[in-house]
Coordinates of C-alpha atoms and ligand atoms in Angstrom, one line a residue:
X1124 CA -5.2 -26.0 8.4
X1125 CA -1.5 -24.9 8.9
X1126 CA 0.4 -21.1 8.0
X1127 CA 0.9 -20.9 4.5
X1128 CA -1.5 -19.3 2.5
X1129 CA -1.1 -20.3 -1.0
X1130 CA -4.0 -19.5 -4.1
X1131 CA -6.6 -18.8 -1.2
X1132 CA -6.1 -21.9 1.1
X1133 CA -4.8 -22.2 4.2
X1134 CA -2.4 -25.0 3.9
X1135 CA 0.7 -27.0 5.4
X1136 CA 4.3 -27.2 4.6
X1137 CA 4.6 -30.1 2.0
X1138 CA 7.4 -31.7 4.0
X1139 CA 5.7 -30.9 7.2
X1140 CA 8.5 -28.7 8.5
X1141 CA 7.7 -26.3 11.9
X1142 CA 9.0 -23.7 13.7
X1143 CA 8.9 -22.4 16.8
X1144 CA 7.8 -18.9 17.7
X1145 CA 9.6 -17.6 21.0
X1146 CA 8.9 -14.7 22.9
X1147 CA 12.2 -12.6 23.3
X1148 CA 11.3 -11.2 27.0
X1149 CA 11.8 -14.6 28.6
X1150 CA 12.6 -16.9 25.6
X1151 CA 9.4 -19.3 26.0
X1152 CA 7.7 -20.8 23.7
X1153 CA 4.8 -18.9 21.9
X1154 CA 3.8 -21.1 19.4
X1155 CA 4.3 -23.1 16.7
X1156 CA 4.5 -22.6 12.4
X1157 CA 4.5 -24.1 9.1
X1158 CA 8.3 -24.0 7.8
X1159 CA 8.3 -23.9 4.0
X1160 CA 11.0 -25.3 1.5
X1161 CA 11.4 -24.5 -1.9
X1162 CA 8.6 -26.7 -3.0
X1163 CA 6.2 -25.0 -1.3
X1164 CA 7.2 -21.4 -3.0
X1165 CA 7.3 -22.9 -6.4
X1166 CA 3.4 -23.5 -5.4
X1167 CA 3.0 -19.7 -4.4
X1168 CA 4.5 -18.2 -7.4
X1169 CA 2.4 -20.3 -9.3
X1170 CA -0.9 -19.0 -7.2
X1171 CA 0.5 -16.1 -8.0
X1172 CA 1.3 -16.4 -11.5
X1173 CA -2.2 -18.0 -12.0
X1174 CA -4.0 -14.8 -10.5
X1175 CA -2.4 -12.8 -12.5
X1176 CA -3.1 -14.2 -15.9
X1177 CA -6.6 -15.5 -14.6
X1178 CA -8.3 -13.2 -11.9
X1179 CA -9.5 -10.1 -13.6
X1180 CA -7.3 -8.4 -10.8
X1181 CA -4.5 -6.4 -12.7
X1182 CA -7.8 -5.2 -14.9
X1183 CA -10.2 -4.4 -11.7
X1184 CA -11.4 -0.7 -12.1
X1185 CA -9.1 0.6 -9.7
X1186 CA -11.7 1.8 -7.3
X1187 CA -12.4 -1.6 -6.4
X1188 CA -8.9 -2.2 -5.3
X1189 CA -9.0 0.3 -3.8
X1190 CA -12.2 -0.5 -1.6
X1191 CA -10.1 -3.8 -0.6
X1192 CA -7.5 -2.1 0.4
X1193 CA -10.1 0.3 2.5
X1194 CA -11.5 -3.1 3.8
X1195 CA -8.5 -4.1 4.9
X1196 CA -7.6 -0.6 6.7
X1197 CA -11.0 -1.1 8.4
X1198 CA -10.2 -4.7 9.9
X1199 CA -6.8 -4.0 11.1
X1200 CA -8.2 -1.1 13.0
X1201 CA -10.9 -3.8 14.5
X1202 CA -8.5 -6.1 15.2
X1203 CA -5.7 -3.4 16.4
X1204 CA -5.6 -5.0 19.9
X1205 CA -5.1 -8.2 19.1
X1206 CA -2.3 -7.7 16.9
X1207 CA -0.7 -5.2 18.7
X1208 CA -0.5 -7.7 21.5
X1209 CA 1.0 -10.4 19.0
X1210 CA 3.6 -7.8 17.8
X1211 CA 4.9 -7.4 21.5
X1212 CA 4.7 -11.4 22.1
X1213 CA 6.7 -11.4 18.8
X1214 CA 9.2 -9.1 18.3
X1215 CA 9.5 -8.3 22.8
X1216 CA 8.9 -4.1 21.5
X1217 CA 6.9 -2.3 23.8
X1218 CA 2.5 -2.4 23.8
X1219 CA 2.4 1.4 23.6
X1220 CA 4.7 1.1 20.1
X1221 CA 3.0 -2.0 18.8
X1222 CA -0.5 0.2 18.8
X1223 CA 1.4 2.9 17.0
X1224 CA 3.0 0.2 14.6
X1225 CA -0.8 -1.1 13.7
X1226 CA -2.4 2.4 13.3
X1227 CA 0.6 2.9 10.5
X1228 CA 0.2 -0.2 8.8
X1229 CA -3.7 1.0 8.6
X1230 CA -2.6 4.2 7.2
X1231 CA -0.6 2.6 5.2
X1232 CA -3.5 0.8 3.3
X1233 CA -5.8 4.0 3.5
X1234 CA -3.0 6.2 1.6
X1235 CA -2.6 3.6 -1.1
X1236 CA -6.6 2.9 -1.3
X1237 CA -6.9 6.9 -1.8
X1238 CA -3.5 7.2 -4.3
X1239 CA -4.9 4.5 -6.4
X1240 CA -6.6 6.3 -9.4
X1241 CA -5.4 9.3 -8.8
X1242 CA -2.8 9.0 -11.5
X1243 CA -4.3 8.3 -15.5
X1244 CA -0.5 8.5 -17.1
X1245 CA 0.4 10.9 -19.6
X1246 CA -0.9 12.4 -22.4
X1247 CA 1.8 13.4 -24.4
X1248 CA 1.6 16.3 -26.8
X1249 CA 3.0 14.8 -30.5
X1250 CA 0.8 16.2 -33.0
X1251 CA -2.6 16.3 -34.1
X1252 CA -2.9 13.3 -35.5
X1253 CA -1.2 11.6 -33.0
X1254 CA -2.6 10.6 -29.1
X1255 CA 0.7 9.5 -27.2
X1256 CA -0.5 8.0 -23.3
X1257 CA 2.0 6.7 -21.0
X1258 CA 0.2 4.6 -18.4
X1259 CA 1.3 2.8 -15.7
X1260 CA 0.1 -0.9 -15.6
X1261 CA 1.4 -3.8 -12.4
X1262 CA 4.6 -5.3 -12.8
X1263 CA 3.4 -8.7 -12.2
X1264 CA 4.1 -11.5 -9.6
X1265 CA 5.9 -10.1 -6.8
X1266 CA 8.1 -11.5 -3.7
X1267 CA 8.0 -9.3 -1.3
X1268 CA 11.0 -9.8 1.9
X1269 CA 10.4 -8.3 5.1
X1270 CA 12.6 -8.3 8.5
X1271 CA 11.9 -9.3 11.7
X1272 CA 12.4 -5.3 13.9
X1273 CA 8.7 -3.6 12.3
X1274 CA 7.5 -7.1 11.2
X1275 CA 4.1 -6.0 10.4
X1276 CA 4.8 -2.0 9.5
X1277 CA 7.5 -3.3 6.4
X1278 CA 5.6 -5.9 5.2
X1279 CA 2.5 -3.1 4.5
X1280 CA 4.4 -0.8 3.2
X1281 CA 5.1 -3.2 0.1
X1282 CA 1.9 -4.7 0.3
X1283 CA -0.4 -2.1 0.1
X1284 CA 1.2 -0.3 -2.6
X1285 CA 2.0 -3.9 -4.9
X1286 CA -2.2 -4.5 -4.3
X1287 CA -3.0 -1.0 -5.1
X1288 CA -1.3 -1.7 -8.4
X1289 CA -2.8 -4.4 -9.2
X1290 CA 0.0 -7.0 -8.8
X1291 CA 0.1 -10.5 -7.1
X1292 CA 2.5 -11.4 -4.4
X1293 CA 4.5 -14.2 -2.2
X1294 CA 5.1 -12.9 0.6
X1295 CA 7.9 -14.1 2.8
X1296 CA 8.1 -12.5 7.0
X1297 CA 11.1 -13.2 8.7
X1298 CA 11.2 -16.8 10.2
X1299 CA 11.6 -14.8 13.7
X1300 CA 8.0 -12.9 14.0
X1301 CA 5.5 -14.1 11.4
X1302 CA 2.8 -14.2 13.3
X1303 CA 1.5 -10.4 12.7
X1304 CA 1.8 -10.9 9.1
X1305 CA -0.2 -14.3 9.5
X1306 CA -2.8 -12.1 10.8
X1307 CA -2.7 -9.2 8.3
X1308 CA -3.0 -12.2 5.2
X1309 CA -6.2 -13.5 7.0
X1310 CA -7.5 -10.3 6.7
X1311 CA -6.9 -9.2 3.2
X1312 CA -8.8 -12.6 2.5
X1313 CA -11.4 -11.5 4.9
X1314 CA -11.5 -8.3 2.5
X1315 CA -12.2 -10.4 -0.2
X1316 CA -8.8 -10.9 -2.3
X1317 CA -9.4 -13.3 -5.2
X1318 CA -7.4 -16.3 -4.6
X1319 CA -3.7 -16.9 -5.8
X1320 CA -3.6 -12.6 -5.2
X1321 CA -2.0 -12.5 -1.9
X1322 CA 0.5 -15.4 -0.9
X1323 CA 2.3 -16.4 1.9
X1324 CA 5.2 -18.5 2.8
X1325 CA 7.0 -18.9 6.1
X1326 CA 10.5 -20.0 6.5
X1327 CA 14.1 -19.2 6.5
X1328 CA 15.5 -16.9 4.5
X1329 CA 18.4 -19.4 3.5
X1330 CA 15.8 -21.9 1.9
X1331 CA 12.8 -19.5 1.5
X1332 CA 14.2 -16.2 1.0
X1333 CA 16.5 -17.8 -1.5
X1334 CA 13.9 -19.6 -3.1
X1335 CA 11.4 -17.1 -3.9
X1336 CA 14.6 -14.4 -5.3
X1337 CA 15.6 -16.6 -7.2
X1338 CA 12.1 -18.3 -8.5
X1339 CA 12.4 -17.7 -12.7
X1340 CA 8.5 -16.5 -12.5
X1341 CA 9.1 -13.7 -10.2
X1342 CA 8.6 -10.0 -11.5
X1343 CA 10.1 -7.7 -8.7
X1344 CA 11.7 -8.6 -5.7
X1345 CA 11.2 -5.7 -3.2
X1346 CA 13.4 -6.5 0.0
X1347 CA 13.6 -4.9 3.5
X1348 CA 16.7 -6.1 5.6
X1349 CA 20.8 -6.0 6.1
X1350 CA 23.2 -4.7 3.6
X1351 CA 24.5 -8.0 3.3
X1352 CA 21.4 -10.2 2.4
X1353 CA 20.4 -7.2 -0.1
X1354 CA 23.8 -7.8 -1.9
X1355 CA 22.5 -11.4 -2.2
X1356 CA 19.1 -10.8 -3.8
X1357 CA 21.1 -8.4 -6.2
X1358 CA 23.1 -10.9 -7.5
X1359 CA 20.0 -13.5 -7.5
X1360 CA 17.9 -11.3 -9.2
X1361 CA 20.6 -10.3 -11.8
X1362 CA 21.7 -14.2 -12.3
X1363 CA 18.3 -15.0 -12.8
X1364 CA 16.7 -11.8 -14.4
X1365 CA 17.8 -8.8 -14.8
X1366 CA 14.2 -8.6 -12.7
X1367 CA 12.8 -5.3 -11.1
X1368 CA 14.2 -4.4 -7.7
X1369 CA 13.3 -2.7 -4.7
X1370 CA 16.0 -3.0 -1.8
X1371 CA 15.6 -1.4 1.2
X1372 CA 18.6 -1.6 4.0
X1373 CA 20.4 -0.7 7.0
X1374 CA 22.0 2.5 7.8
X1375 CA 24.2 4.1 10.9
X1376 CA 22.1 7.3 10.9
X1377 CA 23.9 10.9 12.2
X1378 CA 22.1 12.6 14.4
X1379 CA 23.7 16.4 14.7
X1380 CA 23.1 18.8 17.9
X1381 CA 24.5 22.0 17.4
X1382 CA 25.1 24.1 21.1
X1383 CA 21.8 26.4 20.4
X1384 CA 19.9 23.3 20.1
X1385 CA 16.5 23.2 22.6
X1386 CA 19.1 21.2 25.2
X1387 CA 16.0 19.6 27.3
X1388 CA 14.4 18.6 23.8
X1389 CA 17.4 16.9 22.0
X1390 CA 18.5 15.1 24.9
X1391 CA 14.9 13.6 25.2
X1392 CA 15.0 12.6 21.4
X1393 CA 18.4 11.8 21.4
X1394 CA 17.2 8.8 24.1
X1395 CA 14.4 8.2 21.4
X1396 CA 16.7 8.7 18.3
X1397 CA 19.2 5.5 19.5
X1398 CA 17.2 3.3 22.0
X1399 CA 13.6 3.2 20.8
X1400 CA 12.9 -0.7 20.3
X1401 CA 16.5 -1.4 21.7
X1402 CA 17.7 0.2 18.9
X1403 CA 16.4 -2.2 16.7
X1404 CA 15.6 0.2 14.1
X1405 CA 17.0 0.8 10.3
X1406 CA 16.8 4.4 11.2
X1407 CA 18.0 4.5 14.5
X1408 CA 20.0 7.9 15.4
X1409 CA 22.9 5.5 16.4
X1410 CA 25.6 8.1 15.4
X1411 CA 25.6 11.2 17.8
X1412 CA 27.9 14.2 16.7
X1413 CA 27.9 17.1 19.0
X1414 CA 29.3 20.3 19.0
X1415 CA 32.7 20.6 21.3
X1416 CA 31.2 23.4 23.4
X1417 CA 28.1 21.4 24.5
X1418 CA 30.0 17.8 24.9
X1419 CA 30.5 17.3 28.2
X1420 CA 27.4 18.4 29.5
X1421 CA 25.1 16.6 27.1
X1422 CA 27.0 13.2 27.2
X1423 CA 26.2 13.6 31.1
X1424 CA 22.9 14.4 31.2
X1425 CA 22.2 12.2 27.9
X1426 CA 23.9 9.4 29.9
X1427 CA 21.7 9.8 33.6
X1428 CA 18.8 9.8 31.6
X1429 CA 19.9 6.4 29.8
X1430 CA 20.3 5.0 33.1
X1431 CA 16.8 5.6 33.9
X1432 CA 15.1 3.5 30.8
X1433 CA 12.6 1.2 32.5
X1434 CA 13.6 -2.4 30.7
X1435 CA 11.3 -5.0 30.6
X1436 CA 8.0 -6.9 29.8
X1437 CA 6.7 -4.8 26.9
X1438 CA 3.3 -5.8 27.5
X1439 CA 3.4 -4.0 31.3
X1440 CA 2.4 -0.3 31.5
X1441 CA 5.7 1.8 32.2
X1442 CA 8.2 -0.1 30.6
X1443 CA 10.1 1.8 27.8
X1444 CA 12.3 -0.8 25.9
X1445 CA 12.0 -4.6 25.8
X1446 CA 14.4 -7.2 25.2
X1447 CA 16.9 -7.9 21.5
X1448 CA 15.1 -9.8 19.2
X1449 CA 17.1 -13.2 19.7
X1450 CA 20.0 -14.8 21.6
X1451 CA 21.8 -14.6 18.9
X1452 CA 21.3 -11.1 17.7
X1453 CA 22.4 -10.0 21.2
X1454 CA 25.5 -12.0 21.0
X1455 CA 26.3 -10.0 17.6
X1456 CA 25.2 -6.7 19.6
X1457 CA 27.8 -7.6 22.2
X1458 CA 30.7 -8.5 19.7
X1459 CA 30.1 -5.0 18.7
X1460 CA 30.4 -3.6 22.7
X1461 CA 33.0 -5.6 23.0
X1462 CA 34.7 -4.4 19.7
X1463 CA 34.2 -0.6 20.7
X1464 CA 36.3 -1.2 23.4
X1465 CA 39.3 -2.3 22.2
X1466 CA 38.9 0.5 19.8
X1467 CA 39.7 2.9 22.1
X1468 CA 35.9 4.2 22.2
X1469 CA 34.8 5.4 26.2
X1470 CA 32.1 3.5 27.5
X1471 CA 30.2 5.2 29.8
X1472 CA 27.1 3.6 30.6
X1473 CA 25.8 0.3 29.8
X1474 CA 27.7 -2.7 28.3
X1475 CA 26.5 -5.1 30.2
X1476 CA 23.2 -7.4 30.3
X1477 CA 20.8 -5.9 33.0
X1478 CA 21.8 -7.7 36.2
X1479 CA 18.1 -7.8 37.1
X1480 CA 17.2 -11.3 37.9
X1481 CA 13.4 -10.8 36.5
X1482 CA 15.0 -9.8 33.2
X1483 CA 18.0 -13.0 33.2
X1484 CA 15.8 -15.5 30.7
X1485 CA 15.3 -12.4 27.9
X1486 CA 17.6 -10.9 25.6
X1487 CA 18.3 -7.7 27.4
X1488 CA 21.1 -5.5 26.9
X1489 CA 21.5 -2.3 28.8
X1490 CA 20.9 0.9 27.2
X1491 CA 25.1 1.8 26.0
X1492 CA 26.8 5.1 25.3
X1493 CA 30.5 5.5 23.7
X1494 CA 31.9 8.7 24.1
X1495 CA 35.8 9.6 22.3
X1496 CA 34.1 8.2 19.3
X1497 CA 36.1 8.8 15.5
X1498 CA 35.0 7.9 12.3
X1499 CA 37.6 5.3 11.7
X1500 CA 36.2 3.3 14.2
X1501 CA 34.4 0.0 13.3
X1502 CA 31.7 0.5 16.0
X1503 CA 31.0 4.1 14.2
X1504 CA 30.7 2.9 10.7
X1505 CA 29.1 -0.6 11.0
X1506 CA 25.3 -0.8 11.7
X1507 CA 24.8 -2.7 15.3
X1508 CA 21.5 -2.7 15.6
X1509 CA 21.3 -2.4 19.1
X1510 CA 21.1 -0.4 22.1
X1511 CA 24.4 1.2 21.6
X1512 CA 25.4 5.0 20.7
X1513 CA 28.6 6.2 20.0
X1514 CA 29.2 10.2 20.3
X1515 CA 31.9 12.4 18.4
X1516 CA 32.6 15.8 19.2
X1517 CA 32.6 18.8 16.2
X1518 CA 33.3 22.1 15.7
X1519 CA 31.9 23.5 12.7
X1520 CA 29.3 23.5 10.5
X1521 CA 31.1 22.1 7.9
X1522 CA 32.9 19.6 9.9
X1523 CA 29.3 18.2 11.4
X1524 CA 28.3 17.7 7.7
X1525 CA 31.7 15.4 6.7
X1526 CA 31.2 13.5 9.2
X1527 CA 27.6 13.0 9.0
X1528 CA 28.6 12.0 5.5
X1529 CA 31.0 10.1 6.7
X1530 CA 29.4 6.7 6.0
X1531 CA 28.5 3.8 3.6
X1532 CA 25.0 4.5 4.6
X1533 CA 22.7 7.4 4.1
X1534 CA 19.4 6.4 5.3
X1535 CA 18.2 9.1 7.9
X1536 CA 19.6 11.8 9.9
X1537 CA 18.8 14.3 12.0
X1538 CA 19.8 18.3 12.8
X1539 CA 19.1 20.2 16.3
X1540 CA 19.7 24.0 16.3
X1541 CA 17.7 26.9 17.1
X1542 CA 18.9 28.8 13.7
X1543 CA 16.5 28.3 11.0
X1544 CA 19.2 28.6 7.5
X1545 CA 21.8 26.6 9.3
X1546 CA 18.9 23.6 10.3
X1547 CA 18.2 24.1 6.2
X1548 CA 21.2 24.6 4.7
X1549 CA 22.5 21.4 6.7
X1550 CA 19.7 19.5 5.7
X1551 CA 20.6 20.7 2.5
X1552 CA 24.0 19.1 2.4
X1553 CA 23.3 15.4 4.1
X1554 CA 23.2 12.5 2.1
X1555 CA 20.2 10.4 3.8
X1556 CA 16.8 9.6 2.7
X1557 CA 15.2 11.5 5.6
X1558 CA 16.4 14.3 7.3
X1559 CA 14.3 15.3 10.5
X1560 CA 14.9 18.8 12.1
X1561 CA 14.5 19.6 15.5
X1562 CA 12.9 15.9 15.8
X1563 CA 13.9 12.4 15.3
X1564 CA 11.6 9.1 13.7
X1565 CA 8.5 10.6 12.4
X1566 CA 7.5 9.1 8.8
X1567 CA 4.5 9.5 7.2
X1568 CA 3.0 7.3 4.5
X1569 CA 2.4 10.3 2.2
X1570 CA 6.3 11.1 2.1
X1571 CA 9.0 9.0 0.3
X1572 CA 11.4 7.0 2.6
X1573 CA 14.5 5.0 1.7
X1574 CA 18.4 5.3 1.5
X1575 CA 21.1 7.3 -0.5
X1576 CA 24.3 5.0 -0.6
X1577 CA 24.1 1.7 0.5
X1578 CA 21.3 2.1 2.6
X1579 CA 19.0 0.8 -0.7
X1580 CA 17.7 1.1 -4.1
X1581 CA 14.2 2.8 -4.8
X1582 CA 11.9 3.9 -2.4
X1583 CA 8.8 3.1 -0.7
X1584 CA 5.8 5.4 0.9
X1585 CA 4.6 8.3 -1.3
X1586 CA 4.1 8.3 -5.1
X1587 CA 7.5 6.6 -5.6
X1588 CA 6.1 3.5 -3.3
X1589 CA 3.5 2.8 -5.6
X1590 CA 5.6 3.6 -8.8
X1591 CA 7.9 0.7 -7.8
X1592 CA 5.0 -1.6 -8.3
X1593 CA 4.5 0.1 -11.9
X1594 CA 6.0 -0.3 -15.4
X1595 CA 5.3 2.5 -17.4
X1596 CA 4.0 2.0 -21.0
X1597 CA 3.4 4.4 -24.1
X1598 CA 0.7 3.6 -26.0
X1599 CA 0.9 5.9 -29.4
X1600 CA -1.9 6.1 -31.5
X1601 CA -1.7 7.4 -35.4
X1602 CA -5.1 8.8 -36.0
X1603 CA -4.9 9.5 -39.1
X1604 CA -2.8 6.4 -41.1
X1605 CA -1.7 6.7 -44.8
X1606 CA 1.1 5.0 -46.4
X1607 CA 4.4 6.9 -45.0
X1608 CA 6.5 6.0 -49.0
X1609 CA 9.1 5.7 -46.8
X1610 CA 9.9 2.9 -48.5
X1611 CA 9.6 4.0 -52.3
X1612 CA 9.1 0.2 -54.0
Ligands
NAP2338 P1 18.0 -9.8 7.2 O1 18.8 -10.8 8.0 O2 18.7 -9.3 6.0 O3 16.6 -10.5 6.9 C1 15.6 -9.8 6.2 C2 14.7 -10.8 5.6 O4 15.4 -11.4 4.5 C3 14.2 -11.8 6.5 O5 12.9 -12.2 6.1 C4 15.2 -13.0 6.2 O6 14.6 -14.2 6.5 C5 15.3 -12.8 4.7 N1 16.6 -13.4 4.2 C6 17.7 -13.7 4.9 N2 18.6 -14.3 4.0 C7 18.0 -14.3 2.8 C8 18.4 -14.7 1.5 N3 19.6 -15.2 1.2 N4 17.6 -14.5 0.4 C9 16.4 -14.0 0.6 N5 15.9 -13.6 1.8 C10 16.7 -13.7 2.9 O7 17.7 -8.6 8.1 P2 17.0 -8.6 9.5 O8 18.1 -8.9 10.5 O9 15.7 -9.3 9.5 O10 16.6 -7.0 9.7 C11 17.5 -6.1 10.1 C12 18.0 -5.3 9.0 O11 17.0 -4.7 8.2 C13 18.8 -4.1 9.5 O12 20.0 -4.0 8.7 C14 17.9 -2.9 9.3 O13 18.6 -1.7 9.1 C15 17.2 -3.3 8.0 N6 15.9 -2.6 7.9 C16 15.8 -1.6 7.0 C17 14.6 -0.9 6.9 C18 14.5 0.2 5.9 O14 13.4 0.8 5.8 N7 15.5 0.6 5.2 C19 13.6 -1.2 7.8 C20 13.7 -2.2 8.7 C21 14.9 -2.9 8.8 P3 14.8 -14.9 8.0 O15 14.8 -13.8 9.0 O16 13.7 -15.7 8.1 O17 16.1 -15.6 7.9

């Protein structure tokens, strides 16, 4: 029995290809996978294809999707333990955020198992002869992309809402940390999805990401990753289609702290905005402007309490950040350090690997701050991905908001002040997906999230993450036909 599930079996890689799994805390070996090749996708889209001519799926009352999708919200939360364990083996992120990842990726399923149905279409008012519906029906086969940094969390936030529409999928986890999503697929089968519904493929994204973009039977490619392997499944999917899109990115997110701002509180999130999972996040609050007056005293107190970040095994109690993701991730993290440097930017704190010996075998980098920041600075503009903050000072209102706008980008940002119409009214003006006031991170399934700019196209969570799994269709009716003589012969 290997890793790919493919029309409801649990198969190998047809060329017998592996992979090995290693934990990023101290680079040993986890375990082993199947590693796919095109050959084996081909096989998936079929399943997939099959299911969604054959299975009576797509034309399930949705209720009964629905209940899957409730099954499946029911079984992570048995199994919550188990995978939050794998997600820290996985990916090195802490236990305490792995459980929070797993309770999401449940919600996830429960707010698409109660959106489902909610929404009959359109009736739209032509005359009285006429009934004019526009209904929303699947979009078909679907290959769904997901990165390595919320393995499990992406991954459910384009399969619940492609299920919940009645679609079939390939799905395709980073070749990094599959072994989360390995677990969610053996659940939705243990829910009781008809074969060929849900499929999975492990692999790189060079042979299997490529593969399944550009596969002639896929409907929609929905993708969460870098700006730069989006701008390949664009083309892919316009050589080979045009085909629906979904294309969720990177971003170098502003976070804004006015003087009035609660000091003690937007430090603390501040911490949280650019170092949560080592700063491995697409929304990470990478970008910190502050206002001139309060500069100097939060970059110190912003820079003691960076000091202070526990580093280490995230499956031990009181550790607050775990390692990169990969040697090789960490030497593009450092390129970036080193790059901010000889920009001119101030380093002061971090830069370095932890000279801890108990942390030498993982992929640690300390927890960095660059202060004399400006925008036309590389390490300011370009997502790192990392541990690493840069600051810039402002002065006005006005200024905060060009600079926060300042960017290729616009996928979250945040606002700290004590005034209520300047929190709004910047809010307002910013050009990212998400704004959070007086906070930093929060999303909920029940609210849209995704990127102005190049930080995406479409949007997933809320109404608009199951829409993208949708074509719309009118269906007009003439209830009363006669000849129309518009033709007189
Ligand atoms: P990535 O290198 O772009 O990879 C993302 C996924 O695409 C992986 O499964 C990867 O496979 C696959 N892939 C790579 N090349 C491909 C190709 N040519 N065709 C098809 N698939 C391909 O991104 P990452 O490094 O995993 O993730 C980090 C990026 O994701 C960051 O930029 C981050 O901001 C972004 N992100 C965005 C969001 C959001 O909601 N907007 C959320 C999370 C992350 P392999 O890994 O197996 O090679």
């Amino acid at each position: 029995m290997g890793e790919l599930y493919i029309d409801g079996e649990w198969t190998q890689a047809a060329a017998g290809g592996r992979r090995d799994v290693v934990n990023p805390y101290d680079a040993s070996l986890v375990t082993t996978v199947d590693e796919a090749d095109a050959t084996d996708v081909d096989r998936a889209v079929r399943a997939a294809r099959r299911a969604f001519a054959e299975e009576d799926w797509a034309d399930l009352p949705t209720r009964r999707r629905a209940d899957l999708l409730l099954r499946v919200h029911d079984l992570l939360l048995r199994d919550r333990e188990d995978i939050a364990r794998t997600e820290t083996l996985d990916t090195g992120k802490t236990l305490a955020e792995a459980r929070i990842d797993v309770e999401d990726v449940a919600n996830a399923f429960r707010y698409y198992a109660e959106l489902a149905g909610k929404d009959g279409g359109r009736v739209v008012d032509v005359a009285p002869d006429v009934l004019s519906r526009v209904v929303y029906q699947p979009v078909g086969v679907c290959a769904l992309i997901a990165p390595w940094n919320y393995p499990l969390l992406q991954a459910s936030w384009k399969v619940a809402p492609a299920l919940a529409a009645g679609n079939t999928f390939v799905l395709k986890p980073s070749e990094t940390t599959p072994l989360t999503t390995i677990m969610m697929i053996r659940l939705i089968e243990e829910a009781g999805a008809p074969p060929g519904v849900a499929n999975l493929v492990l692999g790189s994204g060079a042979t299997v990401g490529a593969a399944l973009t550009r596969h002639p039977d896929v409907d929609l490619v929905s993708f969460t990753g870098g700006l730069n392997t989006g701008r390949a499944i664009m083309a892919a999917a316009a050589a080979e289609g045009p085909r629906n899109i979904a294309l969720e990115l990177g971003g170098k997110n502003p976070n804004i702290v006015f003087a009035d701002a609660d000091f003690d509180a937007a430090v603390d999130y501040a911490l949280d905005a650019a170092f949560l999972h080592s700063g491995q996040v697409c929304s990470a609050g990478s970008r910190l402007l502050v206002e001139d007056s309060l500069h100097d005293r939060f970059v110190e107190a912003y820079a003691e309490r960076a000091r202070a970040i526990r580093l280490g095994n995230g499956m031990e109690d009181g550790i607050e950040s775990g390692p990169l993701s990969s040697a090789e991730h960490r030497e593009k993290v450092e390129g970036y350090i080193a790059l901010g440097k000889k920009e001119g930017a101030r380093l002061v704190t971090g830069g370095t690997r932890p000279d801890d010996p108990a942390l030498s075998r993982g992929f640690f980098l300390l927890p960095t701050i660059f202060a004399d920041c400006d925008r036309s600075m590389r390490i300011v503009q370009e997502e790192v991905f990392g541990p690493v903050v840069t600051v810039e000072r402002f002065r006005t209102e006005d200024e905060a908001v060009e600079l926060a706008n300042d960017t290729r980008y616009g996928l979250a940002g945040g606002v700290w002040t004590s005034e209520a119409s300047r929190a709004q009214r910047v809010a307002q003006r910013l050009r990212h997906g998400t704004v959070w006031i007086n906070d930093f991170h929060p999303y909920v399934p029940q609210a849209e999230w995704g990127g102005f700019g190049r930080s995406g196209v479409g949007r997933e969570l809320g109404p608009t993450g199951l829409r993208e799994y949708q074509e719309a269709k009118h269906i007009y009716q003439n209830l009363a036909p006669a000849p129309s003589g518009w033709f007189k012969g």
